[in-house]
Amino acid sequence: MAGNFSDEFDGRKVIDLAAARASRNRAGKRSSGNTVQKSRYGNTLLIRAAAHVAGEEVIRHIGIDENLQLGQLGDIMATAFNLGEESVPSGFTVESDSQRWLDPHHLVAEYFSDEGDGLYYHWGLWTFSVVLGDKWPRDEGTPRALCVGGLGDFGGVAFDLSRINELLTDDGVAQEVLSKTRPEVAGVIQRSGVFDFIPLLHAMDLGRSVRLDADVSHTLQGLPREISRQGVDAFWSTVLGLACLASDELTDQVIEETMEALGWTTAEGSSYSAAEITDMCAASLAELQRVGGYQEPALAPIDRLELYRELLRASGD
């Protein structure tokens, strides 16, 4: 059994777009209590990994596939904290001072079942606490690991969410998906570090043939109408949020967190609201609304998806 670290998990530091999008699945898939209905693909676990450096806590929040082995989780830890490739003793234990390492072939799910369950990861002289914060059903497009936030630098290397996720998703899928994505949209994903959009775009199958009326295609080709960097980013953040086909509340949260991750904040340093962001690209959204892709009268979800597919894919696909 894993230890319980329930007092250690603090989600306030997480850039929680991945969990926000996934909660649209959780809302309909949870039964009473804390039970999560099983998916044929298993669950995604949101873990909090942390170490103390010079009196400060360095944190990484990572979504992982529960079907990974502990040895694979160790590799993910090494990437998230930039531990390097040198060969040093490493492994997981139940207690922080234990010398009895767990079998690296054991599955993560054996030790992380309930919120607060935790293990310790040792890498050389460093010890990291690894705590389960939440879990939700996976689907076929969910990456095996994704860093969704963090706090603090480690080993003299600055925390770089985008770079971490580039390495975690370096299985060819991310590169292939981005190559089929409109360059401006790929730029938004890379600059924001919100690589949780990769499985969304992968599932949308951007290379699929799209059948739209000529006037609709012409309208979409003219978007966005904004020319300022902020207005353009606002439009693509909104389209990516809409493409999730989530509730209005979750769509707004995706839009807000994407713009914040891109570095857009008010003069006071606070985040823009979804209403403020959509105002920044009102001209483009009016055109999108006219063809049924935004607000009322909106097309059916499957038809809206066709519009978003046409908007988001690279020309020629």
PDB file of C-alpha atoms in Angstrom:
ATOM      1  CA  MET A   1       0.000   0.000   0.000  1.00  0.00           C
ATOM      2  CA  ALA A   2       1.104   3.532  -0.661  1.00  0.00           C
ATOM      3  CA  GLY A   3       1.373   6.051   2.103  1.00  0.00           C
ATOM      4  CA  ASN A   4      -1.212   8.837   2.505  1.00  0.00           C
ATOM      5  CA  PHE A   5       0.007  12.377   1.949  1.00  0.00           C
ATOM      6  CA  SER A   6      -3.386  14.120   1.846  1.00  0.00           C
ATOM      7  CA  ASP A   7      -2.158  17.225   3.666  1.00  0.00           C
ATOM      8  CA  GLU A   8       0.635  17.743   1.130  1.00  0.00           C
ATOM      9  CA  PHE A   9      -1.408  18.169  -2.050  1.00  0.00           C
ATOM     10  CA  ASP A  10      -2.091  21.797  -2.950  1.00  0.00           C
ATOM     11  CA  GLY A  11      -3.639  22.436  -6.359  1.00  0.00           C
ATOM     12  CA  ARG A  12      -3.376  26.213  -6.144  1.00  0.00           C
ATOM     13  CA  LYS A  13      -0.073  26.303  -8.008  1.00  0.00           C
ATOM     14  CA  VAL A  14      -1.208  24.164 -10.937  1.00  0.00           C
ATOM     15  CA  ILE A  15      -1.892  25.508 -14.412  1.00  0.00           C
ATOM     16  CA  ASP A  16      -4.875  23.217 -14.459  1.00  0.00           C
ATOM     17  CA  LEU A  17      -6.150  23.337 -18.043  1.00  0.00           C
ATOM     18  CA  ALA A  18      -5.792  19.583 -18.466  1.00  0.00           C
ATOM     19  CA  ALA A  19      -7.857  18.871 -15.384  1.00  0.00           C
ATOM     20  CA  ALA A  20     -10.410  21.496 -16.373  1.00  0.00           C
ATOM     21  CA  ARG A  21     -11.012  19.951 -19.777  1.00  0.00           C
ATOM     22  CA  ALA A  22     -11.092  16.469 -18.384  1.00  0.00           C
ATOM     23  CA  SER A  23     -13.725  17.404 -15.820  1.00  0.00           C
ATOM     24  CA  ARG A  24     -16.305  17.546 -18.586  1.00  0.00           C
ATOM     25  CA  ASN A  25     -15.830  13.763 -18.707  1.00  0.00           C
ATOM     26  CA  ARG A  26     -15.736  13.385 -14.943  1.00  0.00           C
ATOM     27  CA  ALA A  27     -19.046  15.199 -14.472  1.00  0.00           C
ATOM     28  CA  GLY A  28     -20.893  12.492 -16.350  1.00  0.00           C
ATOM     29  CA  LYS A  29     -18.742   9.528 -15.415  1.00  0.00           C
ATOM     30  CA  ARG A  30     -18.502   9.796 -11.655  1.00  0.00           C
ATOM     31  CA  SER A  31     -20.992   7.854  -9.595  1.00  0.00           C
ATOM     32  CA  SER A  32     -21.804   8.539  -5.931  1.00  0.00           C
ATOM     33  CA  GLY A  33     -18.914   9.214  -3.579  1.00  0.00           C
ATOM     34  CA  ASN A  34     -15.394   9.273  -4.953  1.00  0.00           C
ATOM     35  CA  THR A  35     -15.754   6.290  -7.277  1.00  0.00           C
ATOM     36  CA  VAL A  36     -14.700   6.869 -10.873  1.00  0.00           C
ATOM     37  CA  GLN A  37     -16.275   4.678 -13.513  1.00  0.00           C
ATOM     38  CA  LYS A  38     -13.736   2.540 -15.300  1.00  0.00           C
ATOM     39  CA  SER A  39     -12.659   3.296 -18.850  1.00  0.00           C
ATOM     40  CA  ARG A  40     -11.267   0.725 -21.246  1.00  0.00           C
ATOM     41  CA  TYR A  41      -8.187   2.966 -21.332  1.00  0.00           C
ATOM     42  CA  GLY A  42      -7.863   3.234 -17.548  1.00  0.00           C
ATOM     43  CA  ASN A  43      -7.518   6.489 -15.626  1.00  0.00           C
ATOM     44  CA  THR A  44      -5.372   9.576 -15.793  1.00  0.00           C
ATOM     45  CA  LEU A  45      -3.829  10.379 -12.415  1.00  0.00           C
ATOM     46  CA  LEU A  46      -2.987  13.957 -11.456  1.00  0.00           C
ATOM     47  CA  ILE A  47       0.059  13.740  -9.216  1.00  0.00           C
ATOM     48  CA  ARG A  48       1.955  16.380  -7.296  1.00  0.00           C
ATOM     49  CA  ALA A  49       5.719  15.775  -7.246  1.00  0.00           C
ATOM     50  CA  ALA A  50       7.817  17.949  -4.961  1.00  0.00           C
ATOM     51  CA  ALA A  51      11.269  18.393  -3.463  1.00  0.00           C
ATOM     52  CA  HIS A  52      12.802  20.962  -1.137  1.00  0.00           C
ATOM     53  CA  VAL A  53      15.647  23.039  -2.547  1.00  0.00           C
ATOM     54  CA  ALA A  54      17.396  25.633  -0.346  1.00  0.00           C
ATOM     55  CA  GLY A  55      14.372  25.800   1.929  1.00  0.00           C
ATOM     56  CA  GLU A  56      11.911  26.281  -0.959  1.00  0.00           C
ATOM     57  CA  GLU A  57       9.517  23.704  -2.340  1.00  0.00           C
ATOM     58  CA  VAL A  58       9.843  22.887  -6.044  1.00  0.00           C
ATOM     59  CA  ILE A  59       6.648  21.396  -7.451  1.00  0.00           C
ATOM     60  CA  ARG A  60       5.519  19.719 -10.644  1.00  0.00           C
ATOM     61  CA  HIS A  61       1.901  18.727 -11.323  1.00  0.00           C
ATOM     62  CA  ILE A  62       1.772  15.878 -13.832  1.00  0.00           C
ATOM     63  CA  GLY A  63      -1.048  13.915 -15.405  1.00  0.00           C
ATOM     64  CA  ILE A  64      -0.008  10.292 -15.976  1.00  0.00           C
ATOM     65  CA  ASP A  65      -1.473   7.036 -17.268  1.00  0.00           C
ATOM     66  CA  GLU A  66      -2.143   4.703 -14.332  1.00  0.00           C
ATOM     67  CA  ASN A  67      -1.005   1.785 -16.513  1.00  0.00           C
ATOM     68  CA  LEU A  68       2.573   3.025 -16.558  1.00  0.00           C
ATOM     69  CA  GLN A  69       5.217   1.097 -14.657  1.00  0.00           C
ATOM     70  CA  LEU A  70       7.050   2.725 -11.764  1.00  0.00           C
ATOM     71  CA  GLY A  71      10.231   2.708 -13.826  1.00  0.00           C
ATOM     72  CA  GLN A  72       8.464   4.715 -16.531  1.00  0.00           C
ATOM     73  CA  LEU A  73       7.172   7.143 -13.923  1.00  0.00           C
ATOM     74  CA  GLY A  74      10.768   7.559 -12.789  1.00  0.00           C
ATOM     75  CA  ASP A  75      11.719   8.586 -16.326  1.00  0.00           C
ATOM     76  CA  ILE A  76       8.883  11.117 -16.309  1.00  0.00           C
ATOM     77  CA  MET A  77      10.108  12.502 -12.998  1.00  0.00           C
ATOM     78  CA  ALA A  78      13.603  12.859 -14.451  1.00  0.00           C
ATOM     79  CA  THR A  79      12.182  14.845 -17.372  1.00  0.00           C
ATOM     80  CA  ALA A  80       9.919  17.044 -15.248  1.00  0.00           C
ATOM     81  CA  PHE A  81      12.772  18.019 -12.908  1.00  0.00           C
ATOM     82  CA  ASN A  82      15.548  17.992 -15.532  1.00  0.00           C
ATOM     83  CA  LEU A  83      17.537  15.412 -13.587  1.00  0.00           C
ATOM     84  CA  GLY A  84      19.875  14.669 -16.462  1.00  0.00           C
ATOM     85  CA  GLU A  85      20.850  11.409 -18.082  1.00  0.00           C
ATOM     86  CA  GLU A  86      23.730  10.360 -15.855  1.00  0.00           C
ATOM     87  CA  SER A  87      23.381   6.942 -14.240  1.00  0.00           C
ATOM     88  CA  VAL A  88      22.609   7.321 -10.539  1.00  0.00           C
ATOM     89  CA  PRO A  89      20.711   5.083  -8.104  1.00  0.00           C
ATOM     90  CA  SER A  90      17.003   5.832  -8.432  1.00  0.00           C
ATOM     91  CA  GLY A  91      13.674   4.296  -7.528  1.00  0.00           C
ATOM     92  CA  PHE A  92      10.513   4.507  -5.432  1.00  0.00           C
ATOM     93  CA  THR A  93       9.939   3.692  -1.774  1.00  0.00           C
ATOM     94  CA  VAL A  94       6.919   3.752   0.516  1.00  0.00           C
ATOM     95  CA  GLU A  95       8.745   5.651   3.251  1.00  0.00           C
ATOM     96  CA  SER A  96      11.118   8.566   2.735  1.00  0.00           C
ATOM     97  CA  ASP A  97      14.007   6.968   4.609  1.00  0.00           C
ATOM     98  CA  SER A  98      13.424   3.412   3.396  1.00  0.00           C
ATOM     99  CA  GLN A  99      16.215   1.486   1.687  1.00  0.00           C
ATOM    100  CA  ARG A 100      13.765  -1.011   0.239  1.00  0.00           C
ATOM    101  CA  TRP A 101      12.981   0.036  -3.319  1.00  0.00           C
ATOM    102  CA  LEU A 102       9.815  -1.057  -5.057  1.00  0.00           C
ATOM    103  CA  ASP A 103       9.940  -3.204  -8.168  1.00  0.00           C
ATOM    104  CA  PRO A 104      10.163  -0.791 -11.150  1.00  0.00           C
ATOM    105  CA  HIS A 105       7.933  -3.150 -13.149  1.00  0.00           C
ATOM    106  CA  HIS A 106       4.997  -2.689 -10.776  1.00  0.00           C
ATOM    107  CA  LEU A 107       2.142  -0.610 -12.181  1.00  0.00           C
ATOM    108  CA  VAL A 108       1.518   2.911 -10.906  1.00  0.00           C
ATOM    109  CA  ALA A 109      -2.134   2.003 -10.265  1.00  0.00           C
ATOM    110  CA  GLU A 110      -1.047  -0.429  -7.536  1.00  0.00           C
ATOM    111  CA  TYR A 111       0.116   2.475  -5.364  1.00  0.00           C
ATOM    112  CA  PHE A 112      -2.077   5.415  -6.385  1.00  0.00           C
ATOM    113  CA  SER A 113      -5.744   4.618  -5.889  1.00  0.00           C
ATOM    114  CA  ASP A 114      -7.252   7.244  -3.585  1.00  0.00           C
ATOM    115  CA  GLU A 115      -6.590  10.958  -3.227  1.00  0.00           C
ATOM    116  CA  GLY A 116      -3.632  11.466  -0.908  1.00  0.00           C
ATOM    117  CA  ASP A 117      -1.917   8.165  -1.732  1.00  0.00           C
ATOM    118  CA  GLY A 118       1.787   8.707  -2.220  1.00  0.00           C
ATOM    119  CA  LEU A 119       5.287   7.340  -2.647  1.00  0.00           C
ATOM    120  CA  TYR A 120       8.799   8.747  -2.527  1.00  0.00           C
ATOM    121  CA  TYR A 121      11.037   8.921  -5.551  1.00  0.00           C
ATOM    122  CA  HIS A 122      14.791   8.867  -4.953  1.00  0.00           C
ATOM    123  CA  TRP A 123      17.324  10.074  -7.488  1.00  0.00           C
ATOM    124  CA  GLY A 124      20.848  10.080  -6.160  1.00  0.00           C
ATOM    125  CA  LEU A 125      20.747  12.092  -2.925  1.00  0.00           C
ATOM    126  CA  TRP A 126      17.460  13.779  -3.812  1.00  0.00           C
ATOM    127  CA  THR A 127      14.093  12.654  -2.439  1.00  0.00           C
ATOM    128  CA  PHE A 128      10.780  13.689  -4.010  1.00  0.00           C
ATOM    129  CA  SER A 129       7.308  13.174  -2.600  1.00  0.00           C
ATOM    130  CA  VAL A 130       4.784  11.993  -5.212  1.00  0.00           C
ATOM    131  CA  VAL A 131       1.130  12.407  -4.214  1.00  0.00           C
ATOM    132  CA  LEU A 132      -2.146  11.614  -5.961  1.00  0.00           C
ATOM    133  CA  GLY A 133      -4.471  14.612  -6.178  1.00  0.00           C
ATOM    134  CA  ASP A 134      -7.211  13.469  -8.538  1.00  0.00           C
ATOM    135  CA  LYS A 135      -8.055  10.985 -11.265  1.00  0.00           C
ATOM    136  CA  TRP A 136     -10.456  10.697 -14.188  1.00  0.00           C
ATOM    137  CA  PRO A 137     -11.164   8.276 -17.057  1.00  0.00           C
ATOM    138  CA  ARG A 138      -8.811   8.335 -20.026  1.00  0.00           C
ATOM    139  CA  ASP A 139      -9.658   8.121 -23.700  1.00  0.00           C
ATOM    140  CA  GLU A 140      -7.611   6.956 -26.660  1.00  0.00           C
ATOM    141  CA  GLY A 141      -6.268  10.429 -27.379  1.00  0.00           C
ATOM    142  CA  THR A 142      -4.936  11.164 -23.889  1.00  0.00           C
ATOM    143  CA  PRO A 143      -1.122  11.396 -23.712  1.00  0.00           C
ATOM    144  CA  ARG A 144       0.674   9.019 -21.351  1.00  0.00           C
ATOM    145  CA  ALA A 145       2.119  11.959 -19.414  1.00  0.00           C
ATOM    146  CA  LEU A 146       1.639  15.728 -19.425  1.00  0.00           C
ATOM    147  CA  CYS A 147       2.990  18.366 -17.048  1.00  0.00           C
ATOM    148  CA  VAL A 148       0.116  20.761 -16.353  1.00  0.00           C
ATOM    149  CA  GLY A 149       1.886  23.162 -14.021  1.00  0.00           C
ATOM    150  CA  GLY A 150       4.576  23.703 -11.471  1.00  0.00           C
ATOM    151  CA  LEU A 151       6.530  26.062  -9.286  1.00  0.00           C
ATOM    152  CA  GLY A 152      10.238  26.716  -8.883  1.00  0.00           C
ATOM    153  CA  ASP A 153      13.490  25.918 -10.675  1.00  0.00           C
ATOM    154  CA  PHE A 154      15.532  22.792 -10.060  1.00  0.00           C
ATOM    155  CA  GLY A 155      19.233  22.104 -10.439  1.00  0.00           C
ATOM    156  CA  GLY A 156      19.909  25.581 -11.768  1.00  0.00           C
ATOM    157  CA  VAL A 157      17.516  25.053 -14.687  1.00  0.00           C
ATOM    158  CA  ALA A 158      14.482  27.341 -15.000  1.00  0.00           C
ATOM    159  CA  PHE A 159      11.028  25.753 -14.975  1.00  0.00           C
ATOM    160  CA  ASP A 160       9.993  25.536 -18.642  1.00  0.00           C
ATOM    161  CA  LEU A 161       6.557  23.944 -19.010  1.00  0.00           C
ATOM    162  CA  SER A 162       6.674  23.977 -22.801  1.00  0.00           C
ATOM    163  CA  ARG A 163      10.055  22.259 -22.970  1.00  0.00           C
ATOM    164  CA  ILE A 164       9.049  19.608 -20.424  1.00  0.00           C
ATOM    165  CA  ASN A 165       5.960  18.713 -22.422  1.00  0.00           C
ATOM    166  CA  GLU A 166       7.888  18.642 -25.672  1.00  0.00           C
ATOM    167  CA  LEU A 167      10.095  15.982 -24.106  1.00  0.00           C
ATOM    168  CA  LEU A 168       7.219  14.080 -22.485  1.00  0.00           C
ATOM    169  CA  THR A 169       5.288  13.908 -25.749  1.00  0.00           C
ATOM    170  CA  ASP A 170       8.346  13.211 -27.897  1.00  0.00           C
ATOM    171  CA  ASP A 171       6.869  10.070 -29.417  1.00  0.00           C
ATOM    172  CA  GLY A 172       6.245  11.620 -32.807  1.00  0.00           C
ATOM    173  CA  VAL A 173       2.566  12.236 -32.117  1.00  0.00           C
ATOM    174  CA  ALA A 174       2.928  15.860 -31.063  1.00  0.00           C
ATOM    175  CA  GLN A 175       5.126  16.716 -34.016  1.00  0.00           C
ATOM    176  CA  GLU A 176       2.801  14.969 -36.442  1.00  0.00           C
ATOM    177  CA  VAL A 177      -0.280  16.710 -35.055  1.00  0.00           C
ATOM    178  CA  LEU A 178       1.351  20.141 -35.063  1.00  0.00           C
ATOM    179  CA  SER A 179       2.516  19.641 -38.643  1.00  0.00           C
ATOM    180  CA  LYS A 180      -1.141  19.298 -39.652  1.00  0.00           C
ATOM    181  CA  THR A 181      -2.201  22.297 -37.588  1.00  0.00           C
ATOM    182  CA  ARG A 182      -2.445  25.859 -38.839  1.00  0.00           C
ATOM    183  CA  PRO A 183       0.908  27.522 -38.050  1.00  0.00           C
ATOM    184  CA  GLU A 184      -0.687  30.305 -35.986  1.00  0.00           C
ATOM    185  CA  VAL A 185      -2.495  27.719 -33.858  1.00  0.00           C
ATOM    186  CA  ALA A 186       0.624  25.585 -33.459  1.00  0.00           C
ATOM    187  CA  GLY A 187       2.381  28.756 -32.317  1.00  0.00           C
ATOM    188  CA  VAL A 188      -0.265  29.386 -29.672  1.00  0.00           C
ATOM    189  CA  ILE A 189       0.181  25.854 -28.327  1.00  0.00           C
ATOM    190  CA  GLN A 190       3.977  26.082 -28.295  1.00  0.00           C
ATOM    191  CA  ARG A 191       4.122  29.573 -26.755  1.00  0.00           C
ATOM    192  CA  SER A 192       1.543  28.758 -24.089  1.00  0.00           C
ATOM    193  CA  GLY A 193       2.940  25.328 -23.267  1.00  0.00           C
ATOM    194  CA  VAL A 194      -0.627  23.980 -23.225  1.00  0.00           C
ATOM    195  CA  PHE A 195       0.172  20.691 -24.905  1.00  0.00           C
ATOM    196  CA  ASP A 196      -3.103  19.274 -23.625  1.00  0.00           C
ATOM    197  CA  PHE A 197      -4.503  20.509 -26.940  1.00  0.00           C
ATOM    198  CA  ILE A 198      -2.425  17.889 -28.766  1.00  0.00           C
ATOM    199  CA  PRO A 199      -4.776  14.964 -27.998  1.00  0.00           C
ATOM    200  CA  LEU A 200      -7.754  17.173 -28.836  1.00  0.00           C
ATOM    201  CA  LEU A 201      -6.363  18.021 -32.287  1.00  0.00           C
ATOM    202  CA  HIS A 202      -5.282  14.422 -32.782  1.00  0.00           C
ATOM    203  CA  ALA A 203      -8.820  13.213 -32.070  1.00  0.00           C
ATOM    204  CA  MET A 204     -10.232  15.830 -34.464  1.00  0.00           C
ATOM    205  CA  ASP A 205      -8.277  14.207 -37.322  1.00  0.00           C
ATOM    206  CA  LEU A 206      -7.335  17.448 -39.051  1.00  0.00           C
ATOM    207  CA  GLY A 207      -6.450  15.615 -42.239  1.00  0.00           C
ATOM    208  CA  ARG A 208     -10.010  14.357 -42.713  1.00  0.00           C
ATOM    209  CA  SER A 209     -11.940  15.704 -45.708  1.00  0.00           C
ATOM    210  CA  VAL A 210     -14.217  18.615 -44.801  1.00  0.00           C
ATOM    211  CA  ARG A 211     -17.418  19.343 -46.721  1.00  0.00           C
ATOM    212  CA  LEU A 212     -18.599  22.906 -46.328  1.00  0.00           C
ATOM    213  CA  ASP A 213     -20.564  25.278 -48.505  1.00  0.00           C
ATOM    214  CA  ALA A 214     -18.393  27.579 -50.561  1.00  0.00           C
ATOM    215  CA  ASP A 215     -19.572  30.730 -48.744  1.00  0.00           C
ATOM    216  CA  VAL A 216     -18.851  29.132 -45.361  1.00  0.00           C
ATOM    217  CA  SER A 217     -15.336  28.125 -46.449  1.00  0.00           C
ATOM    218  CA  HIS A 218     -14.767  31.633 -47.760  1.00  0.00           C
ATOM    219  CA  THR A 219     -15.845  33.115 -44.429  1.00  0.00           C
ATOM    220  CA  LEU A 220     -13.566  30.814 -42.443  1.00  0.00           C
ATOM    221  CA  GLN A 221     -10.611  31.552 -44.702  1.00  0.00           C
ATOM    222  CA  GLY A 222     -10.961  35.230 -43.817  1.00  0.00           C
ATOM    223  CA  LEU A 223     -10.553  34.614 -40.086  1.00  0.00           C
ATOM    224  CA  PRO A 224      -9.288  36.007 -37.893  1.00  0.00           C
ATOM    225  CA  ARG A 225     -10.105  39.592 -38.789  1.00  0.00           C
ATOM    226  CA  GLU A 226      -8.072  41.008 -35.931  1.00  0.00           C
ATOM    227  CA  ILE A 227      -4.571  42.219 -36.687  1.00  0.00           C
ATOM    228  CA  SER A 228      -3.206  42.868 -33.188  1.00  0.00           C
ATOM    229  CA  ARG A 229      -1.237  40.082 -31.518  1.00  0.00           C
ATOM    230  CA  GLN A 230      -3.594  40.131 -28.560  1.00  0.00           C
ATOM    231  CA  GLY A 231      -6.704  39.963 -30.741  1.00  0.00           C
ATOM    232  CA  VAL A 232      -5.334  37.088 -32.801  1.00  0.00           C
ATOM    233  CA  ASP A 233      -4.322  35.145 -29.682  1.00  0.00           C
ATOM    234  CA  ALA A 234      -7.780  35.807 -28.212  1.00  0.00           C
ATOM    235  CA  PHE A 235      -9.447  34.377 -31.306  1.00  0.00           C
ATOM    236  CA  TRP A 236      -7.401  31.186 -31.428  1.00  0.00           C
ATOM    237  CA  SER A 237      -7.734  30.682 -27.660  1.00  0.00           C
ATOM    238  CA  THR A 238     -11.495  30.968 -28.096  1.00  0.00           C
ATOM    239  CA  VAL A 239     -11.625  28.570 -31.047  1.00  0.00           C
ATOM    240  CA  LEU A 240      -9.547  25.998 -29.180  1.00  0.00           C
ATOM    241  CA  GLY A 241     -11.885  26.336 -26.226  1.00  0.00           C
ATOM    242  CA  LEU A 242     -14.938  25.929 -28.445  1.00  0.00           C
ATOM    243  CA  ALA A 243     -13.408  22.874 -30.131  1.00  0.00           C
ATOM    244  CA  CYS A 244     -13.432  21.059 -26.776  1.00  0.00           C
ATOM    245  CA  LEU A 245     -17.254  20.960 -27.098  1.00  0.00           C
ATOM    246  CA  ALA A 246     -17.493  21.316 -23.327  1.00  0.00           C
ATOM    247  CA  SER A 247     -19.964  23.199 -21.135  1.00  0.00           C
ATOM    248  CA  ASP A 248     -19.986  26.995 -21.277  1.00  0.00           C
ATOM    249  CA  GLU A 249     -18.263  27.155 -17.894  1.00  0.00           C
ATOM    250  CA  LEU A 250     -15.420  24.860 -18.889  1.00  0.00           C
ATOM    251  CA  THR A 251     -15.063  26.505 -22.294  1.00  0.00           C
ATOM    252  CA  ASP A 252     -14.638  29.866 -20.576  1.00  0.00           C
ATOM    253  CA  GLN A 253     -12.036  28.369 -18.256  1.00  0.00           C
ATOM    254  CA  VAL A 254     -10.042  26.960 -21.177  1.00  0.00           C
ATOM    255  CA  ILE A 255     -10.130  30.339 -22.944  1.00  0.00           C
ATOM    256  CA  GLU A 256      -9.040  32.223 -19.837  1.00  0.00           C
ATOM    257  CA  GLU A 257      -6.221  29.846 -18.914  1.00  0.00           C
ATOM    258  CA  THR A 258      -4.871  29.707 -22.464  1.00  0.00           C
ATOM    259  CA  MET A 259      -4.677  33.498 -22.703  1.00  0.00           C
ATOM    260  CA  GLU A 260      -3.029  33.676 -19.292  1.00  0.00           C
ATOM    261  CA  ALA A 261      -0.513  31.012 -20.318  1.00  0.00           C
ATOM    262  CA  LEU A 262       0.277  33.156 -23.373  1.00  0.00           C
ATOM    263  CA  GLY A 263       1.169  35.998 -21.026  1.00  0.00           C
ATOM    264  CA  TRP A 264      -1.852  38.256 -21.511  1.00  0.00           C
ATOM    265  CA  THR A 265      -2.970  39.904 -18.278  1.00  0.00           C
ATOM    266  CA  THR A 266      -4.608  43.165 -17.272  1.00  0.00           C
ATOM    267  CA  ALA A 267      -2.625  46.245 -16.249  1.00  0.00           C
ATOM    268  CA  GLU A 268      -3.106  45.107 -12.647  1.00  0.00           C
ATOM    269  CA  GLY A 269      -1.649  41.693 -13.481  1.00  0.00           C
ATOM    270  CA  SER A 270      -4.884  39.737 -13.155  1.00  0.00           C
ATOM    271  CA  SER A 271      -6.292  37.329 -15.708  1.00  0.00           C
ATOM    272  CA  TYR A 272      -8.749  38.460 -18.353  1.00  0.00           C
ATOM    273  CA  SER A 273     -12.244  37.029 -18.132  1.00  0.00           C
ATOM    274  CA  ALA A 274     -13.633  35.008 -21.003  1.00  0.00           C
ATOM    275  CA  ALA A 275     -16.034  37.877 -21.770  1.00  0.00           C
ATOM    276  CA  GLU A 276     -13.120  40.312 -22.034  1.00  0.00           C
ATOM    277  CA  ILE A 277     -11.186  37.897 -24.240  1.00  0.00           C
ATOM    278  CA  THR A 278     -14.071  37.312 -26.645  1.00  0.00           C
ATOM    279  CA  ASP A 279     -14.540  41.093 -26.863  1.00  0.00           C
ATOM    280  CA  MET A 280     -10.954  41.305 -28.149  1.00  0.00           C
ATOM    281  CA  CYS A 281     -11.945  39.219 -31.182  1.00  0.00           C
ATOM    282  CA  ALA A 282     -15.580  40.242 -31.508  1.00  0.00           C
ATOM    283  CA  ALA A 283     -15.370  40.895 -35.256  1.00  0.00           C
ATOM    284  CA  SER A 284     -14.147  37.384 -35.982  1.00  0.00           C
ATOM    285  CA  LEU A 285     -16.624  35.762 -33.614  1.00  0.00           C
ATOM    286  CA  ALA A 286     -19.479  37.617 -35.284  1.00  0.00           C
ATOM    287  CA  GLU A 287     -18.480  35.956 -38.560  1.00  0.00           C
ATOM    288  CA  LEU A 288     -18.113  32.589 -36.867  1.00  0.00           C
ATOM    289  CA  GLN A 289     -21.548  33.020 -35.326  1.00  0.00           C
ATOM    290  CA  ARG A 290     -23.013  33.833 -38.738  1.00  0.00           C
ATOM    291  CA  VAL A 291     -21.961  30.419 -40.067  1.00  0.00           C
ATOM    292  CA  GLY A 292     -23.144  28.558 -36.945  1.00  0.00           C
ATOM    293  CA  GLY A 293     -19.888  28.062 -35.052  1.00  0.00           C
ATOM    294  CA  TYR A 294     -20.462  30.359 -32.085  1.00  0.00           C
ATOM    295  CA  GLN A 295     -23.379  31.014 -29.747  1.00  0.00           C
ATOM    296  CA  GLU A 296     -26.924  30.976 -31.156  1.00  0.00           C
ATOM    297  CA  PRO A 297     -28.079  29.865 -33.616  1.00  0.00           C
ATOM    298  CA  ALA A 298     -25.333  27.254 -33.418  1.00  0.00           C
ATOM    299  CA  LEU A 299     -25.047  24.159 -35.560  1.00  0.00           C
ATOM    300  CA  ALA A 300     -25.172  20.678 -34.082  1.00  0.00           C
ATOM    301  CA  PRO A 301     -21.908  19.657 -32.362  1.00  0.00           C
ATOM    302  CA  ILE A 302     -20.790  17.382 -35.200  1.00  0.00           C
ATOM    303  CA  ASP A 303     -21.332  20.201 -37.719  1.00  0.00           C
ATOM    304  CA  ARG A 304     -19.551  22.754 -35.524  1.00  0.00           C
ATOM    305  CA  LEU A 305     -16.637  20.349 -35.337  1.00  0.00           C
ATOM    306  CA  GLU A 306     -16.375  20.527 -39.131  1.00  0.00           C
ATOM    307  CA  LEU A 307     -16.041  24.301 -38.903  1.00  0.00           C
ATOM    308  CA  TYR A 308     -13.380  24.082 -36.208  1.00  0.00           C
ATOM    309  CA  ARG A 309     -11.505  21.403 -38.150  1.00  0.00           C
ATOM    310  CA  GLU A 310     -11.391  23.696 -41.182  1.00  0.00           C
ATOM    311  CA  LEU A 311     -10.232  26.628 -39.043  1.00  0.00           C
ATOM    312  CA  LEU A 312      -7.535  24.778 -37.133  1.00  0.00           C
ATOM    313  CA  ARG A 313      -5.885  22.673 -39.819  1.00  0.00           C
ATOM    314  CA  ALA A 314      -2.966  23.694 -41.962  1.00  0.00           C
ATOM    315  CA  SER A 315      -3.822  24.811 -45.499  1.00  0.00           C
ATOM    316  CA  GLY A 316      -3.665  21.992 -48.022  1.00  0.00           C
ATOM    317  CA  ASP A 317      -4.810  19.330 -45.541  1.00  0.00           C
TER     318      ASP A 317
END
